[in-house]
């Protein structure tokens, strides 16, 4: 069978497994490993299938390891930052120098679409935190809803409402 995963082509014939690049050159890569591009051409997410489990890491274009392949999930955020999920199912933010910017204490971390803002959710406290791209905390709100109309991010609950532009500058409505 032939399968394309990430940037490589995986061919299994009889009991032989081989991996090729898009030019047909054989690659020395484990058959259970895929290398997936991110929005940033410098970084690839490496996924190793280990039985029922998948482990995630980050490599550069030469496939040198930047973030160890030991996490249960990784997603590209921006610049050299990634949202990672650890074995305790907690998310944090780490960069390619393995500096933790946001500790692994959260249930959900995601970039707010079409912005440079980060939304962080803690299910235990039901608190939502909004951070700027420079990791400055812009607001913390209990039981918050977050709406993005494309130019304005509205963060609100029953008692308060805050508005931010896509760069995290608070605006009055």
PDB file of N, CA, C and O in Angstrom, residues 36-114:
ATOM      1  N   UNK A  36       5.274  16.576   9.732  1.00  0.00           N
ATOM      2  CA  UNK A  36       4.189  17.387   9.192  1.00  0.00           C
ATOM      3  C   UNK A  36       4.531  18.869   9.207  1.00  0.00           C
ATOM      4  O   UNK A  36       4.953  19.400  10.237  1.00  0.00           O
ATOM      5  N   UNK A  37       4.348  19.553   8.070  1.00  0.00           N
ATOM      6  CA  UNK A  37       4.666  20.984   8.023  1.00  0.00           C
ATOM      7  C   UNK A  37       3.744  21.805   8.923  1.00  0.00           C
ATOM      8  O   UNK A  37       2.623  21.392   9.221  1.00  0.00           O
ATOM      9  N   UNK A  38       4.251  22.961   9.363  1.00  0.00           N
ATOM     10  CA  UNK A  38       3.429  23.940  10.094  1.00  0.00           C
ATOM     11  C   UNK A  38       3.309  25.177   9.207  1.00  0.00           C
ATOM     12  O   UNK A  38       3.864  25.217   8.115  1.00  0.00           O
ATOM     13  N   UNK A  39       2.608  26.197   9.705  1.00  0.00           N
ATOM     14  CA  UNK A  39       2.502  27.465   8.964  1.00  0.00           C
ATOM     15  C   UNK A  39       3.879  28.095   8.766  1.00  0.00           C
ATOM     16  O   UNK A  39       4.086  28.886   7.863  1.00  0.00           O
ATOM     17  N   UNK A  40       4.820  27.764   9.658  1.00  0.00           N
ATOM     18  CA  UNK A  40       6.170  28.306   9.596  1.00  0.00           C
ATOM     19  C   UNK A  40       7.071  27.286   8.910  1.00  0.00           C
ATOM     20  O   UNK A  40       7.225  26.166   9.394  1.00  0.00           O
ATOM     21  N   UNK A  41       7.679  27.657   7.790  1.00  0.00           N
ATOM     22  CA  UNK A  41       8.490  26.731   6.987  1.00  0.00           C
ATOM     23  C   UNK A  41       9.697  26.167   7.753  1.00  0.00           C
ATOM     24  O   UNK A  41      10.282  25.173   7.343  1.00  0.00           O
ATOM     25  N   UNK A  42      10.081  26.809   8.873  1.00  0.00           N
ATOM     26  CA  UNK A  42      11.249  26.355   9.634  1.00  0.00           C
ATOM     27  C   UNK A  42      10.938  25.176  10.555  1.00  0.00           C
ATOM     28  O   UNK A  42      11.858  24.516  11.025  1.00  0.00           O
ATOM     29  N   UNK A  43       9.648  24.930  10.855  1.00  0.00           N
ATOM     30  CA  UNK A  43       9.297  23.944  11.877  1.00  0.00           C
ATOM     31  C   UNK A  43       8.336  22.893  11.347  1.00  0.00           C
ATOM     32  O   UNK A  43       7.414  23.190  10.597  1.00  0.00           O
ATOM     33  N   UNK A  44       8.590  21.663  11.792  1.00  0.00           N
ATOM     34  CA  UNK A  44       7.741  20.530  11.446  1.00  0.00           C
ATOM     35  C   UNK A  44       7.342  19.812  12.725  1.00  0.00           C
ATOM     36  O   UNK A  44       8.147  19.702  13.651  1.00  0.00           O
ATOM     37  N   UNK A  45       6.112  19.318  12.754  1.00  0.00           N
ATOM     38  CA  UNK A  45       5.674  18.513  13.895  1.00  0.00           C
ATOM     39  C   UNK A  45       5.949  17.054  13.559  1.00  0.00           C
ATOM     40  O   UNK A  45       5.530  16.547  12.525  1.00  0.00           O
ATOM     41  N   UNK A  46       6.714  16.424  14.431  1.00  0.00           N
ATOM     42  CA  UNK A  46       7.067  15.011  14.267  1.00  0.00           C
ATOM     43  C   UNK A  46       6.086  14.193  15.095  1.00  0.00           C
ATOM     44  O   UNK A  46       5.883  14.478  16.274  1.00  0.00           O
ATOM     45  N   UNK A  47       5.483  13.182  14.462  1.00  0.00           N
ATOM     46  CA  UNK A  47       4.540  12.310  15.163  1.00  0.00           C
ATOM     47  C   UNK A  47       5.042  10.878  15.044  1.00  0.00           C
ATOM     48  O   UNK A  47       5.302  10.393  13.944  1.00  0.00           O
ATOM     49  N   UNK A  48       5.196  10.223  16.189  1.00  0.00           N
ATOM     50  CA  UNK A  48       5.628   8.830  16.221  1.00  0.00           C
ATOM     51  C   UNK A  48       4.462   7.998  16.739  1.00  0.00           C
ATOM     52  O   UNK A  48       3.960   8.243  17.839  1.00  0.00           O
ATOM     53  N   UNK A  49       4.034   7.032  15.924  1.00  0.00           N
ATOM     54  CA  UNK A  49       2.950   6.134  16.321  1.00  0.00           C
ATOM     55  C   UNK A  49       3.567   4.979  17.074  1.00  0.00           C
ATOM     56  O   UNK A  49       4.462   4.298  16.581  1.00  0.00           O
ATOM     57  N   UNK A  50       3.087   4.795  18.298  1.00  0.00           N
ATOM     58  CA  UNK A  50       3.647   3.760  19.166  1.00  0.00           C
ATOM     59  C   UNK A  50       2.471   2.918  19.662  1.00  0.00           C
ATOM     60  O   UNK A  50       1.910   3.199  20.704  1.00  0.00           O
ATOM     61  N   UNK A  51       2.083   1.908  18.878  1.00  0.00           N
ATOM     62  CA  UNK A  51       0.893   1.130  19.235  1.00  0.00           C
ATOM     63  C   UNK A  51      -0.339   2.009  19.119  1.00  0.00           C
ATOM     64  O   UNK A  51      -0.607   2.584  18.072  1.00  0.00           O
ATOM     65  N   UNK A  52      -1.085   2.129  20.209  1.00  0.00           N
ATOM     66  CA  UNK A  52      -2.292   2.968  20.220  1.00  0.00           C
ATOM     67  C   UNK A  52      -1.959   4.424  20.525  1.00  0.00           C
ATOM     68  O   UNK A  52      -2.820   5.282  20.465  1.00  0.00           O
ATOM     69  N   UNK A  53      -0.713   4.689  20.907  1.00  0.00           N
ATOM     70  CA  UNK A  53      -0.330   6.015  21.380  1.00  0.00           C
ATOM     71  C   UNK A  53       0.435   6.780  20.302  1.00  0.00           C
ATOM     72  O   UNK A  53       1.188   6.190  19.529  1.00  0.00           O
ATOM     73  N   UNK A  54       0.219   8.084  20.271  1.00  0.00           N
ATOM     74  CA  UNK A  54       0.983   8.957  19.386  1.00  0.00           C
ATOM     75  C   UNK A  54       1.794   9.914  20.249  1.00  0.00           C
ATOM     76  O   UNK A  54       1.268  10.471  21.210  1.00  0.00           O
ATOM     77  N   UNK A  55       3.071  10.099  19.900  1.00  0.00           N
ATOM     78  CA  UNK A  55       3.921  11.050  20.606  1.00  0.00           C
ATOM     79  C   UNK A  55       4.329  12.137  19.622  1.00  0.00           C
ATOM     80  O   UNK A  55       4.635  11.863  18.464  1.00  0.00           O
ATOM     81  N   UNK A  56       4.349  13.381  20.112  1.00  0.00           N
ATOM     82  CA  UNK A  56       4.588  14.547  19.267  1.00  0.00           C
ATOM     83  C   UNK A  56       5.833  15.291  19.710  1.00  0.00           C
ATOM     84  O   UNK A  56       6.109  15.398  20.906  1.00  0.00           O
ATOM     85  N   UNK A  57       6.548  15.832  18.735  1.00  0.00           N
ATOM     86  CA  UNK A  57       7.699  16.686  18.983  1.00  0.00           C
ATOM     87  C   UNK A  57       7.818  17.679  17.839  1.00  0.00           C
ATOM     88  O   UNK A  57       6.970  17.719  16.946  1.00  0.00           O
ATOM     89  N   UNK A  58       8.895  18.472  17.855  1.00  0.00           N
ATOM     90  CA  UNK A  58       9.122  19.461  16.791  1.00  0.00           C
ATOM     91  C   UNK A  58      10.541  19.302  16.282  1.00  0.00           C
ATOM     92  O   UNK A  58      11.479  19.157  17.068  1.00  0.00           O
ATOM     93  N   UNK A  59      10.676  19.312  14.945  1.00  0.00           N
ATOM     94  CA  UNK A  59      11.988  19.245  14.305  1.00  0.00           C
ATOM     95  C   UNK A  59      12.113  20.404  13.317  1.00  0.00           C
ATOM     96  O   UNK A  59      11.120  21.012  12.925  1.00  0.00           O
ATOM     97  N   UNK A  60      13.362  20.695  12.924  1.00  0.00           N
ATOM     98  CA  UNK A  60      13.585  21.735  11.911  1.00  0.00           C
ATOM     99  C   UNK A  60      13.585  21.102  10.523  1.00  0.00           C
ATOM    100  O   UNK A  60      13.312  19.894  10.386  1.00  0.00           O
ATOM    101  N   UNK A  61      13.893  21.890   9.496  1.00  0.00           N
ATOM    102  CA  UNK A  61      13.833  21.360   8.122  1.00  0.00           C
ATOM    103  C   UNK A  61      14.838  20.241   7.868  1.00  0.00           C
ATOM    104  O   UNK A  61      14.645  19.415   6.982  1.00  0.00           O
ATOM    105  N   UNK A  62      15.913  20.184   8.658  1.00  0.00           N
ATOM    106  CA  UNK A  62      16.877  19.072   8.551  1.00  0.00           C
ATOM    107  C   UNK A  62      16.489  17.908   9.470  1.00  0.00           C
ATOM    108  O   UNK A  62      17.247  16.948   9.612  1.00  0.00           O
ATOM    109  N   UNK A  63      15.348  18.035  10.114  1.00  0.00           N
ATOM    110  CA  UNK A  63      14.795  17.034  11.041  1.00  0.00           C
ATOM    111  C   UNK A  63      15.629  16.865  12.306  1.00  0.00           C
ATOM    112  O   UNK A  63      15.631  15.817  12.938  1.00  0.00           O
ATOM    113  N   UNK A  64      16.335  17.941  12.700  1.00  0.00           N
ATOM    114  CA  UNK A  64      17.002  17.963  14.008  1.00  0.00           C
ATOM    115  C   UNK A  64      15.941  18.261  15.052  1.00  0.00           C
ATOM    116  O   UNK A  64      15.105  19.150  14.864  1.00  0.00           O
ATOM    117  N   UNK A  65      16.013  17.539  16.166  1.00  0.00           N
ATOM    118  CA  UNK A  65      14.995  17.687  17.210  1.00  0.00           C
ATOM    119  C   UNK A  65      15.117  19.027  17.923  1.00  0.00           C
ATOM    120  O   UNK A  65      16.186  19.379  18.412  1.00  0.00           O
ATOM    121  N   UNK A  66      14.013  19.768  17.970  1.00  0.00           N
ATOM    122  CA  UNK A  66      13.960  21.045  18.686  1.00  0.00           C
ATOM    123  C   UNK A  66      13.158  20.900  19.975  1.00  0.00           C
ATOM    124  O   UNK A  66      13.532  21.443  21.004  1.00  0.00           O
ATOM    125  N   UNK A  67      12.037  20.187  19.897  1.00  0.00           N
ATOM    126  CA  UNK A  67      11.233  19.872  21.080  1.00  0.00           C
ATOM    127  C   UNK A  67      11.104  18.354  21.099  1.00  0.00           C
ATOM    128  O   UNK A  67      10.692  17.744  20.110  1.00  0.00           O
ATOM    129  N   UNK A  68      11.481  17.758  22.219  1.00  0.00           N
ATOM    130  CA  UNK A  68      11.529  16.305  22.335  1.00  0.00           C
ATOM    131  C   UNK A  68      10.190  15.658  21.961  1.00  0.00           C
ATOM    132  O   UNK A  68       9.131  16.182  22.305  1.00  0.00           O
ATOM    133  N   UNK A  69      10.255  14.524  21.290  1.00  0.00           N
ATOM    134  CA  UNK A  69       9.053  13.796  20.870  1.00  0.00           C
ATOM    135  C   UNK A  69       8.552  12.971  22.045  1.00  0.00           C
ATOM    136  O   UNK A  69       8.804  11.767  22.138  1.00  0.00           O
ATOM    137  N   UNK A  70       7.841  13.650  22.957  1.00  0.00           N
ATOM    138  CA  UNK A  70       7.353  12.975  24.165  1.00  0.00           C
ATOM    139  C   UNK A  70       5.976  13.481  24.590  1.00  0.00           C
ATOM    140  O   UNK A  70       5.438  13.027  25.590  1.00  0.00           O
ATOM    141  N   UNK A  71       5.409  14.402  23.817  1.00  0.00           N
ATOM    142  CA  UNK A  71       4.135  15.006  24.216  1.00  0.00           C
ATOM    143  C   UNK A  71       2.961  14.292  23.560  1.00  0.00           C
ATOM    144  O   UNK A  71       3.111  13.644  22.524  1.00  0.00           O
ATOM    145  N   UNK A  72       1.787  14.392  24.177  1.00  0.00           N
ATOM    146  CA  UNK A  72       0.606  13.711  23.639  1.00  0.00           C
ATOM    147  C   UNK A  72      -0.064  14.520  22.534  1.00  0.00           C
ATOM    148  O   UNK A  72      -0.907  13.999  21.821  1.00  0.00           O
ATOM    149  N   UNK A  73       0.314  15.788  22.391  1.00  0.00           N
ATOM    150  CA  UNK A  73      -0.205  16.616  21.295  1.00  0.00           C
ATOM    151  C   UNK A  73       0.638  17.882  21.198  1.00  0.00           C
ATOM    152  O   UNK A  73       1.101  18.382  22.214  1.00  0.00           O
ATOM    153  N   UNK A  74       0.825  18.382  19.982  1.00  0.00           N
ATOM    154  CA  UNK A  74       1.511  19.663  19.766  1.00  0.00           C
ATOM    155  C   UNK A  74       0.823  20.381  18.622  1.00  0.00           C
ATOM    156  O   UNK A  74       0.448  19.761  17.625  1.00  0.00           O
ATOM    157  N   UNK A  75       0.684  21.688  18.788  1.00  0.00           N
ATOM    158  CA  UNK A  75       0.111  22.522  17.740  1.00  0.00           C
ATOM    159  C   UNK A  75       0.941  23.797  17.616  1.00  0.00           C
ATOM    160  O   UNK A  75       1.331  24.388  18.624  1.00  0.00           O
ATOM    161  N   UNK A  76       1.210  24.211  16.385  1.00  0.00           N
ATOM    162  CA  UNK A  76       1.978  25.432  16.160  1.00  0.00           C
ATOM    163  C   UNK A  76       1.152  26.644  16.578  1.00  0.00           C
ATOM    164  O   UNK A  76      -0.040  26.714  16.293  1.00  0.00           O
ATOM    165  N   UNK A  77       1.780  27.597  17.266  1.00  0.00           N
ATOM    166  CA  UNK A  77       1.090  28.796  17.736  1.00  0.00           C
ATOM    167  C   UNK A  77       1.481  29.993  16.880  1.00  0.00           C
ATOM    168  O   UNK A  77       0.690  30.479  16.080  1.00  0.00           O
ATOM    169  N   UNK A  78       2.718  30.489  17.022  1.00  0.00           N
ATOM    170  CA  UNK A  78       3.277  31.558  16.201  1.00  0.00           C
ATOM    171  C   UNK A  78       4.765  31.651  16.521  1.00  0.00           C
ATOM    172  O   UNK A  78       5.227  31.053  17.493  1.00  0.00           O
ATOM    173  N   UNK A  79       5.495  32.405  15.679  1.00  0.00           N
ATOM    174  CA  UNK A  79       6.950  32.539  15.844  1.00  0.00           C
ATOM    175  C   UNK A  79       7.554  31.162  16.115  1.00  0.00           C
ATOM    176  O   UNK A  79       7.404  30.269  15.301  1.00  0.00           O
ATOM    177  N   UNK A  80       8.240  30.970  17.254  1.00  0.00           N
ATOM    178  CA  UNK A  80       8.790  29.636  17.555  1.00  0.00           C
ATOM    179  C   UNK A  80       8.088  29.021  18.775  1.00  0.00           C
ATOM    180  O   UNK A  80       8.669  28.248  19.518  1.00  0.00           O
ATOM    181  N   UNK A  81       6.809  29.345  18.950  1.00  0.00           N
ATOM    182  CA  UNK A  81       6.028  28.858  20.091  1.00  0.00           C
ATOM    183  C   UNK A  81       5.022  27.793  19.672  1.00  0.00           C
ATOM    184  O   UNK A  81       4.420  27.873  18.593  1.00  0.00           O
ATOM    185  N   UNK A  82       4.842  26.804  20.565  1.00  0.00           N
ATOM    186  CA  UNK A  82       3.919  25.701  20.322  1.00  0.00           C
ATOM    187  C   UNK A  82       3.072  25.459  21.560  1.00  0.00           C
ATOM    188  O   UNK A  82       3.558  25.579  22.680  1.00  0.00           O
ATOM    189  N   UNK A  83       1.794  25.113  21.334  1.00  0.00           N
ATOM    190  CA  UNK A  83       0.939  24.620  22.412  1.00  0.00           C
ATOM    191  C   UNK A  83       1.227  23.131  22.508  1.00  0.00           C
ATOM    192  O   UNK A  83       1.191  22.418  21.507  1.00  0.00           O
ATOM    193  N   UNK A  84       1.551  22.672  23.719  1.00  0.00           N
ATOM    194  CA  UNK A  84       1.844  21.257  23.901  1.00  0.00           C
ATOM    195  C   UNK A  84       0.979  20.690  25.009  1.00  0.00           C
ATOM    196  O   UNK A  84       0.586  21.400  25.940  1.00  0.00           O
ATOM    197  N   UNK A  85       0.676  19.410  24.889  1.00  0.00           N
ATOM    198  CA  UNK A  85      -0.121  18.708  25.890  1.00  0.00           C
ATOM    199  C   UNK A  85       0.758  17.597  26.459  1.00  0.00           C
ATOM    200  O   UNK A  85       1.364  16.833  25.706  1.00  0.00           O
ATOM    201  N   UNK A  86       0.820  17.532  27.798  1.00  0.00           N
ATOM    202  CA  UNK A  86       1.687  16.534  28.434  1.00  0.00           C
ATOM    203  C   UNK A  86       0.913  15.254  28.764  1.00  0.00           C
ATOM    204  O   UNK A  86      -0.277  15.133  28.481  1.00  0.00           O
ATOM    205  N   UNK A  87       1.604  14.319  29.399  1.00  0.00           N
ATOM    206  CA  UNK A  87       0.989  13.014  29.700  1.00  0.00           C
ATOM    207  C   UNK A  87      -0.142  13.122  30.717  1.00  0.00           C
ATOM    208  O   UNK A  87      -0.942  12.202  30.853  1.00  0.00           O
ATOM    209  N   UNK A  88      -0.236  14.238  31.433  1.00  0.00           N
ATOM    210  CA  UNK A  88      -1.338  14.451  32.381  1.00  0.00           C
ATOM    211  C   UNK A  88      -2.519  15.154  31.732  1.00  0.00           C
ATOM    212  O   UNK A  88      -3.437  15.595  32.414  1.00  0.00           O
ATOM    213  N   UNK A  89      -2.464  15.293  30.404  1.00  0.00           N
ATOM    214  CA  UNK A  89      -3.526  15.944  29.635  1.00  0.00           C
ATOM    215  C   UNK A  89      -3.658  17.424  29.992  1.00  0.00           C
ATOM    216  O   UNK A  89      -4.743  17.988  29.919  1.00  0.00           O
ATOM    217  N   UNK A  90      -2.562  18.044  30.381  1.00  0.00           N
ATOM    218  CA  UNK A  90      -2.542  19.480  30.668  1.00  0.00           C
ATOM    219  C   UNK A  90      -1.747  20.182  29.580  1.00  0.00           C
ATOM    220  O   UNK A  90      -0.710  19.679  29.127  1.00  0.00           O
ATOM    221  N   UNK A  91      -2.220  21.351  29.180  1.00  0.00           N
ATOM    222  CA  UNK A  91      -1.577  22.089  28.108  1.00  0.00           C
ATOM    223  C   UNK A  91      -0.744  23.243  28.646  1.00  0.00           C
ATOM    224  O   UNK A  91      -1.044  23.813  29.692  1.00  0.00           O
ATOM    225  N   UNK A  92       0.302  23.562  27.900  1.00  0.00           N
ATOM    226  CA  UNK A  92       1.172  24.691  28.190  1.00  0.00           C
ATOM    227  C   UNK A  92       1.730  25.211  26.879  1.00  0.00           C
ATOM    228  O   UNK A  92       1.399  24.700  25.807  1.00  0.00           O
ATOM    229  N   UNK A  93       2.587  26.224  26.974  1.00  0.00           N
ATOM    230  CA  UNK A  93       3.230  26.773  25.781  1.00  0.00           C
ATOM    231  C   UNK A  93       4.733  26.702  25.981  1.00  0.00           C
ATOM    232  O   UNK A  93       5.254  27.094  27.026  1.00  0.00           O
ATOM    233  N   UNK A  94       5.418  26.173  24.942  1.00  0.00           N
ATOM    234  CA  UNK A  94       6.862  25.998  24.987  1.00  0.00           C
ATOM    235  C   UNK A  94       7.427  26.515  23.666  1.00  0.00           C
ATOM    236  O   UNK A  94       6.731  26.502  22.653  1.00  0.00           O
ATOM    237  N   UNK A  95       8.677  26.988  23.688  1.00  0.00           N
ATOM    238  CA  UNK A  95       9.276  27.410  22.422  1.00  0.00           C
ATOM    239  C   UNK A  95      10.342  26.399  21.989  1.00  0.00           C
ATOM    240  O   UNK A  95      10.608  25.427  22.696  1.00  0.00           O
ATOM    241  N   UNK A  96      10.929  26.651  20.821  1.00  0.00           N
ATOM    242  CA  UNK A  96      11.884  25.687  20.260  1.00  0.00           C
ATOM    243  C   UNK A  96      13.213  25.675  21.009  1.00  0.00           C
ATOM    244  O   UNK A  96      14.056  24.829  20.738  1.00  0.00           O
ATOM    245  N   UNK A  97      13.398  26.596  21.963  1.00  0.00           N
ATOM    246  CA  UNK A  97      14.552  26.536  22.861  1.00  0.00           C
ATOM    247  C   UNK A  97      14.190  25.791  24.143  1.00  0.00           C
ATOM    248  O   UNK A  97      14.935  25.811  25.115  1.00  0.00           O
ATOM    249  N   UNK A  98      12.999  25.168  24.142  1.00  0.00           N
ATOM    250  CA  UNK A  98      12.469  24.424  25.286  1.00  0.00           C
ATOM    251  C   UNK A  98      12.284  25.292  26.528  1.00  0.00           C
ATOM    252  O   UNK A  98      12.411  24.829  27.649  1.00  0.00           O
ATOM    253  N   UNK A  99      11.956  26.560  26.293  1.00  0.00           N
ATOM    254  CA  UNK A  99      11.605  27.460  27.383  1.00  0.00           C
ATOM    255  C   UNK A  99      10.087  27.420  27.534  1.00  0.00           C
ATOM    256  O   UNK A  99       9.355  27.627  26.560  1.00  0.00           O
ATOM    257  N   UNK A 100       9.622  27.123  28.737  1.00  0.00           N
ATOM    258  CA  UNK A 100       8.180  27.087  28.997  1.00  0.00           C
ATOM    259  C   UNK A 100       7.698  28.513  29.237  1.00  0.00           C
ATOM    260  O   UNK A 100       8.178  29.193  30.145  1.00  0.00           O
ATOM    261  N   UNK A 101       6.777  28.980  28.399  1.00  0.00           N
ATOM    262  CA  UNK A 101       6.218  30.327  28.543  1.00  0.00           C
ATOM    263  C   UNK A 101       4.945  30.302  29.382  1.00  0.00           C
ATOM    264  O   UNK A 101       4.662  31.244  30.098  1.00  0.00           O
ATOM    265  N   UNK A 102       4.160  29.255  29.240  1.00  0.00           N
ATOM    266  CA  UNK A 102       2.951  29.057  30.047  1.00  0.00           C
ATOM    267  C   UNK A 102       3.050  27.636  30.603  1.00  0.00           C
ATOM    268  O   UNK A 102       3.207  26.681  29.848  1.00  0.00           O
ATOM    269  N   UNK A 103       2.996  27.509  31.929  1.00  0.00           N
ATOM    270  CA  UNK A 103       3.145  26.204  32.581  1.00  0.00           C
ATOM    271  C   UNK A 103       2.058  25.223  32.136  1.00  0.00           C
ATOM    272  O   UNK A 103       0.983  25.635  31.703  1.00  0.00           O
ATOM    273  N   UNK A 104       2.325  23.930  32.297  1.00  0.00           N
ATOM    274  CA  UNK A 104       1.399  22.866  31.905  1.00  0.00           C
ATOM    275  C   UNK A 104       0.328  22.689  32.979  1.00  0.00           C
ATOM    276  O   UNK A 104       0.322  21.699  33.705  1.00  0.00           O
ATOM    277  N   UNK A 105      -0.579  23.671  33.062  1.00  0.00           N
ATOM    278  CA  UNK A 105      -1.617  23.632  34.089  1.00  0.00           C
ATOM    279  C   UNK A 105      -3.015  23.772  33.520  1.00  0.00           C
ATOM    280  O   UNK A 105      -3.968  23.875  34.275  1.00  0.00           O
ATOM    281  N   UNK A 106      -3.156  23.806  32.198  1.00  0.00           N
ATOM    282  CA  UNK A 106      -4.419  24.248  31.627  1.00  0.00           C
ATOM    283  C   UNK A 106      -5.098  23.167  30.802  1.00  0.00           C
ATOM    284  O   UNK A 106      -4.460  22.259  30.281  1.00  0.00           O
ATOM    285  N   UNK A 107      -6.421  23.293  30.699  1.00  0.00           N
ATOM    286  CA  UNK A 107      -7.225  22.314  29.961  1.00  0.00           C
ATOM    287  C   UNK A 107      -7.290  22.632  28.477  1.00  0.00           C
ATOM    288  O   UNK A 107      -7.439  21.730  27.668  1.00  0.00           O
ATOM    289  N   UNK A 108      -7.191  23.908  28.145  1.00  0.00           N
ATOM    290  CA  UNK A 108      -7.253  24.295  26.734  1.00  0.00           C
ATOM    291  C   UNK A 108      -6.471  25.585  26.536  1.00  0.00           C
ATOM    292  O   UNK A 108      -6.656  26.545  27.278  1.00  0.00           O
ATOM    293  N   UNK A 109      -5.599  25.577  25.532  1.00  0.00           N
ATOM    294  CA  UNK A 109      -4.894  26.789  25.126  1.00  0.00           C
ATOM    295  C   UNK A 109      -5.044  26.871  23.618  1.00  0.00           C
ATOM    296  O   UNK A 109      -4.752  25.904  22.917  1.00  0.00           O
ATOM    297  N   UNK A 110      -5.510  28.008  23.136  1.00  0.00           N
ATOM    298  CA  UNK A 110      -5.597  28.151  21.681  1.00  0.00           C
ATOM    299  C   UNK A 110      -5.422  29.600  21.271  1.00  0.00           C
ATOM    300  O   UNK A 110      -5.694  30.513  22.043  1.00  0.00           O
ATOM    301  N   UNK A 111      -4.944  29.761  20.043  1.00  0.00           N
ATOM    302  CA  UNK A 111      -4.826  31.090  19.458  1.00  0.00           C
ATOM    303  C   UNK A 111      -6.230  31.496  19.021  1.00  0.00           C
ATOM    304  O   UNK A 111      -6.959  30.687  18.446  1.00  0.00           O
ATOM    305  N   UNK A 112      -6.616  32.729  19.325  1.00  0.00           N
ATOM    306  CA  UNK A 112      -7.914  33.218  18.857  1.00  0.00           C
ATOM    307  C   UNK A 112      -7.769  33.504  17.370  1.00  0.00           C
ATOM    308  O   UNK A 112      -6.869  34.239  16.959  1.00  0.00           O
ATOM    309  N   UNK A 113      -8.643  32.905  16.580  1.00  0.00           N
ATOM    310  CA  UNK A 113      -8.521  32.930  15.123  1.00  0.00           C
ATOM    311  C   UNK A 113      -8.342  34.346  14.580  1.00  0.00           C
ATOM    312  O   UNK A 113      -9.011  35.283  14.996  1.00  0.00           O
ATOM    313  N   UNK A 114      -7.404  34.475  13.638  1.00  0.00           N
ATOM    314  CA  UNK A 114      -7.101  35.738  12.953  1.00  0.00           C
ATOM    315  C   UNK A 114      -6.621  36.845  13.894  1.00  0.00           C
ATOM    316  O   UNK A 114      -6.818  38.022  13.609  1.00  0.00           O
TER     317      UNK A 114
END
